[in-house]
Amino acid sequence: KNEVEQSPQNLTAQEGEFITINCSYSVGISALHWLQQHPGGGIVSLFMLSSGKKKHGRLIATINIQEKHSSLHITASHPRDSAVYICAVDRNNDMRFGAGTRLTVKP
Amino acid sequence: EAGVVQSPRYKIIEKKQPVAFWCNPISGHNTLYWYRQNLGQGPELLIRYENEEAVDDSQLPKDRFSAERLKGVDSTLKIQPAELGDSAVYLCASSQAGAVDEQFFGPGTRLTVL
């Protein structure tokens, strides 16, 4: 069993829909990251969380340390949000990555 | 400010040939990471440097892979000889103070081994 599990693996949405991507992990962590990877390989760090909730524009990330679970939400989704979203956990300088969620937002 | 720079962006080689990737981290970032990302999977850490010291290379296949970070700035990752299974995207990332801080990723080098 992977230490970091993401769901769903693939997600297709219509423009404007509210999107949720989930991440569960099985180990103790010092921080959790949400990353965005566009076609061609470029990775951008969206959030780093150790507790609570963070918001940046239309993106919201939450984490529940007790339940070892995090969610990434996208409000009013847009085709330019189409990308792979990767959850990564930080275990004292040892990073573990989820397999990613491929999001496609159709106009 | 320039981001993490990697070259080449793409490389196609025949199996058993050597190959090398280069990474220039963001200025001032002491920590440098090399990751391998297979198709449809998340990145897998190969090696992490703190300045010029490799502090975590437990996932690096040492029989064919080697890395160096002379002077604690630029880094090269080498594969010799390459195998078919080495086809992947090799990502370099850097951060200011270890993995707890935000990592900045380079565009990656897509390696295809024929």
Short mmCIF file of C-alpha atoms in Angstrom, two decimals:
data_model
loop_
_atom_site.label_atom_id
_atom_site.label_comp_id
_atom_site.label_asym_id
_atom_site.label_seq_id
_atom_site.Cartn_x
_atom_site.Cartn_y
_atom_site.Cartn_z
CA LYS A 1 0.00 0.00 0.00
CA ASN A 2 1.37 3.41 -0.96
CA GLU A 3 2.05 5.79 1.88
CA VAL A 4 0.23 8.53 -0.03
CA GLU A 5 -3.04 7.76 -1.76
CA GLN A 6 -4.90 10.19 -3.98
CA SER A 7 -8.40 10.04 -5.33
CA PRO A 8 -9.71 10.17 -7.89
CA GLN A 9 -6.97 9.18 -10.33
CA ASN A 10 -8.75 10.95 -13.16
CA LEU A 11 -11.38 13.65 -13.03
CA THR A 12 -13.28 15.34 -15.83
CA ALA A 13 -15.39 18.37 -15.06
CA GLN A 14 -17.32 21.06 -16.89
CA GLU A 15 -16.15 24.64 -16.67
CA GLY A 16 -17.53 26.28 -13.56
CA GLU A 17 -17.87 23.14 -11.47
CA PHE A 18 -16.53 22.83 -7.93
CA ILE A 19 -13.76 20.25 -7.77
CA THR A 20 -12.36 18.25 -4.88
CA ILE A 21 -9.25 16.11 -4.91
CA ASN A 22 -8.46 13.99 -1.89
CA CYS A 23 -5.20 12.81 -0.35
CA SER A 24 -4.78 10.29 2.45
CA TYR A 25 -1.49 9.32 4.03
CA SER A 26 -0.46 6.67 6.49
CA VAL A 27 2.64 8.11 8.16
CA GLY A 28 3.44 10.95 10.50
CA ILE A 29 4.35 14.09 8.62
CA SER A 30 5.75 17.53 9.26
CA ALA A 31 4.03 19.11 6.27
CA LEU A 32 1.91 18.31 3.25
CA HIS A 33 2.30 19.86 -0.19
CA TRP A 34 -0.06 20.22 -3.11
CA LEU A 35 1.69 20.50 -6.47
CA GLN A 36 0.40 21.25 -9.94
CA GLN A 37 2.02 19.64 -12.96
CA HIS A 38 1.20 20.90 -16.42
CA PRO A 39 1.72 18.92 -19.62
CA GLY A 40 5.42 18.99 -20.44
CA GLY A 41 6.45 18.28 -16.89
CA GLY A 42 6.65 21.67 -15.19
CA ILE A 43 5.72 21.42 -11.51
CA VAL A 44 4.46 24.33 -9.46
CA SER A 45 4.02 24.27 -5.71
CA LEU A 46 0.49 25.37 -4.78
CA PHE A 47 0.34 24.97 -1.01
CA MET A 48 2.34 23.79 1.93
CA LEU A 49 0.18 22.85 4.92
CA SER A 50 0.89 21.69 8.43
CA SER A 51 -2.57 22.38 9.85
CA GLY A 52 -5.90 23.98 9.06
CA LYS A 53 -6.73 25.60 5.77
CA LYS A 54 -5.14 27.83 3.15
CA LYS A 55 -6.73 29.76 0.29
CA HIS A 56 -5.16 31.24 -2.81
CA GLY A 57 -7.50 32.65 -5.39
CA ARG A 58 -9.88 29.89 -6.45
CA LEU A 59 -7.83 27.20 -4.74
CA ILE A 60 -8.44 26.01 -1.19
CA ALA A 61 -6.44 23.35 0.65
CA THR A 62 -7.38 21.77 3.95
CA ILE A 63 -5.68 19.25 6.15
CA ASN A 64 -6.89 17.13 9.07
CA ILE A 65 -3.82 15.87 10.91
CA GLN A 66 -5.76 13.50 13.16
CA GLU A 67 -7.46 11.81 10.21
CA LYS A 68 -4.32 11.99 8.01
CA HIS A 69 -6.30 13.50 5.20
CA SER A 70 -6.09 16.56 2.98
CA SER A 71 -8.30 17.99 0.27
CA LEU A 72 -7.66 20.39 -2.57
CA HIS A 73 -10.69 22.31 -3.79
CA ILE A 74 -11.02 24.38 -6.95
CA THR A 75 -13.97 26.72 -7.16
CA ALA A 76 -15.39 27.92 -10.50
CA SER A 77 -13.09 25.59 -12.43
CA HIS A 78 -11.66 26.71 -15.75
CA PRO A 79 -10.03 24.82 -18.64
CA ARG A 80 -6.68 26.30 -17.68
CA ASP A 81 -6.93 24.36 -14.40
CA SER A 82 -6.44 21.19 -16.44
CA ALA A 83 -3.30 19.57 -15.06
CA VAL A 84 -2.10 16.80 -12.81
CA TYR A 85 -2.38 17.61 -9.11
CA ILE A 86 0.07 15.83 -6.85
CA CYS A 87 -0.08 15.44 -3.08
CA ALA A 88 3.28 15.09 -1.33
CA VAL A 89 4.05 14.52 2.34
CA ASP A 90 7.16 15.65 4.13
CA ARG A 91 8.53 13.24 6.73
CA ASN A 92 11.46 15.04 8.25
CA ASN A 93 13.28 15.74 5.02
CA ASP A 94 11.98 12.61 3.32
CA MET A 95 9.33 13.40 0.71
CA ARG A 96 6.75 10.90 -0.51
CA PHE A 97 4.50 11.64 -3.46
CA GLY A 98 1.07 10.47 -4.48
CA ALA A 99 0.51 9.24 -8.03
CA GLY A 100 -1.39 12.38 -8.92
CA THR A 101 -4.90 13.23 -10.05
CA ARG A 102 -5.34 14.12 -13.70
CA LEU A 103 -7.94 16.88 -13.98
CA THR A 104 -9.52 17.85 -17.27
CA VAL A 105 -11.88 20.81 -17.30
CA LYS A 106 -13.98 21.07 -20.43
CA PRO A 107 -15.32 24.40 -21.71
CA GLU B 1 14.37 35.84 -10.42
CA ALA B 2 15.29 32.82 -12.56
CA GLY B 3 13.83 29.49 -11.52
CA VAL B 4 15.51 26.13 -11.44
CA VAL B 5 17.20 25.51 -14.77
CA GLN B 6 17.68 22.06 -16.25
CA SER B 7 19.28 20.86 -19.43
CA PRO B 8 18.79 19.23 -21.74
CA ARG B 9 14.99 19.30 -21.85
CA TYR B 10 14.83 16.15 -23.94
CA LYS B 11 17.28 13.34 -24.55
CA ILE B 12 17.00 10.21 -26.64
CA ILE B 13 19.72 7.60 -26.40
CA GLU B 14 20.25 3.97 -27.14
CA LYS B 15 20.53 1.52 -24.27
CA LYS B 16 23.97 1.00 -22.81
CA GLN B 17 24.94 4.59 -23.67
CA PRO B 18 25.83 7.10 -20.94
CA VAL B 19 23.77 10.21 -20.32
CA ALA B 20 24.11 13.24 -18.06
CA PHE B 21 21.65 15.83 -16.83
CA TRP B 22 22.50 19.24 -15.46
CA CYS B 23 20.68 21.37 -12.91
CA ASN B 24 21.21 24.94 -11.75
CA PRO B 25 19.15 25.67 -8.62
CA ILE B 26 17.69 28.98 -7.56
CA SER B 27 20.39 31.28 -6.23
CA GLY B 28 20.77 30.92 -2.48
CA HIS B 29 19.00 27.57 -2.24
CA ASN B 30 21.19 25.21 -0.25
CA THR B 31 19.12 22.09 -0.75
CA LEU B 32 18.94 20.38 -4.13
CA TYR B 33 16.91 17.32 -5.06
CA TRP B 34 16.92 14.96 -8.01
CA TYR B 35 13.67 13.10 -8.69
CA ARG B 36 12.63 10.53 -11.26
CA GLN B 37 9.06 10.52 -12.48
CA ASN B 38 7.75 7.57 -14.42
CA LEU B 39 4.71 7.99 -16.63
CA GLY B 40 1.52 8.24 -14.61
CA GLN B 41 3.31 8.31 -11.28
CA GLY B 42 4.44 10.88 -8.79
CA PRO B 43 8.10 11.91 -8.50
CA GLU B 44 10.46 9.57 -6.67
CA LEU B 45 13.41 11.05 -4.80
CA LEU B 46 16.79 9.85 -6.05
CA ILE B 47 19.15 12.03 -4.05
CA ARG B 48 19.11 15.11 -1.85
CA TYR B 49 22.01 17.48 -1.30
CA GLU B 50 22.57 19.91 1.52
CA ASN B 51 25.16 22.22 -0.01
CA GLU B 52 27.72 19.84 -1.54
CA GLU B 53 26.93 16.92 0.74
CA ALA B 54 24.62 14.10 -0.38
CA VAL B 55 22.51 13.57 2.76
CA ASP B 56 19.98 11.12 1.34
CA ASP B 57 20.88 8.86 -1.59
CA SER B 58 19.13 5.73 -0.36
CA GLN B 59 16.92 5.55 -3.46
CA LEU B 60 19.72 6.11 -5.97
CA PRO B 61 20.60 2.95 -7.96
CA LYS B 62 24.29 3.21 -7.31
CA ASP B 63 25.35 0.56 -9.78
CA ARG B 64 24.60 2.84 -12.72
CA PHE B 65 23.58 6.22 -11.34
CA SER B 66 25.90 8.86 -9.95
CA ALA B 67 25.48 12.47 -8.97
CA GLU B 68 27.66 15.32 -7.90
CA ARG B 69 27.24 18.85 -6.67
CA LEU B 70 30.64 20.43 -6.74
CA LYS B 71 30.90 23.77 -4.90
CA GLY B 72 27.35 23.28 -3.62
CA VAL B 73 25.62 24.99 -6.54
CA ASP B 74 25.11 23.22 -9.88
CA SER B 75 24.55 19.50 -9.96
CA THR B 76 24.85 16.74 -12.52
CA LEU B 77 23.12 13.38 -12.55
CA LYS B 78 24.67 10.65 -14.67
CA ILE B 79 23.47 7.26 -15.82
CA GLN B 80 26.02 4.80 -17.19
CA PRO B 81 25.02 2.60 -18.86
CA ALA B 82 21.38 3.51 -19.48
CA GLU B 83 18.73 0.80 -19.57
CA LEU B 84 15.29 0.77 -21.19
CA GLY B 85 13.65 1.13 -17.78
CA ASP B 86 15.44 4.42 -17.17
CA SER B 87 13.09 6.20 -19.57
CA ALA B 88 11.40 8.82 -17.41
CA VAL B 89 11.36 12.51 -16.60
CA TYR B 90 14.21 13.55 -14.32
CA LEU B 91 13.27 16.52 -12.19
CA CYS B 92 15.54 18.80 -10.21
CA ALA B 93 14.22 20.90 -7.36
CA SER B 94 15.73 23.27 -4.83
CA SER B 95 14.72 24.82 -1.53
CA GLN B 96 16.18 27.18 1.00
CA ALA B 97 16.25 25.12 4.16
CA GLY B 98 15.63 21.42 3.63
CA ALA B 99 12.44 19.69 2.60
CA VAL B 100 10.23 21.51 5.07
CA ASP B 101 10.42 24.66 3.03
CA GLU B 102 8.77 25.06 -0.32
CA GLN B 103 10.51 23.24 -3.14
CA PHE B 104 10.83 24.83 -6.54
CA PHE B 105 10.93 22.43 -9.43
CA GLY B 106 12.74 22.70 -12.73
CA PRO B 107 11.05 21.81 -16.03
CA GLY B 108 12.63 18.36 -16.05
CA THR B 109 14.58 16.35 -18.59
CA ARG B 110 12.59 13.76 -20.50
CA LEU B 111 14.82 10.77 -21.18
CA THR B 112 13.92 8.13 -23.73
CA VAL B 113 16.10 5.06 -23.91
CA LEU B 114 15.71 3.04 -27.11
#
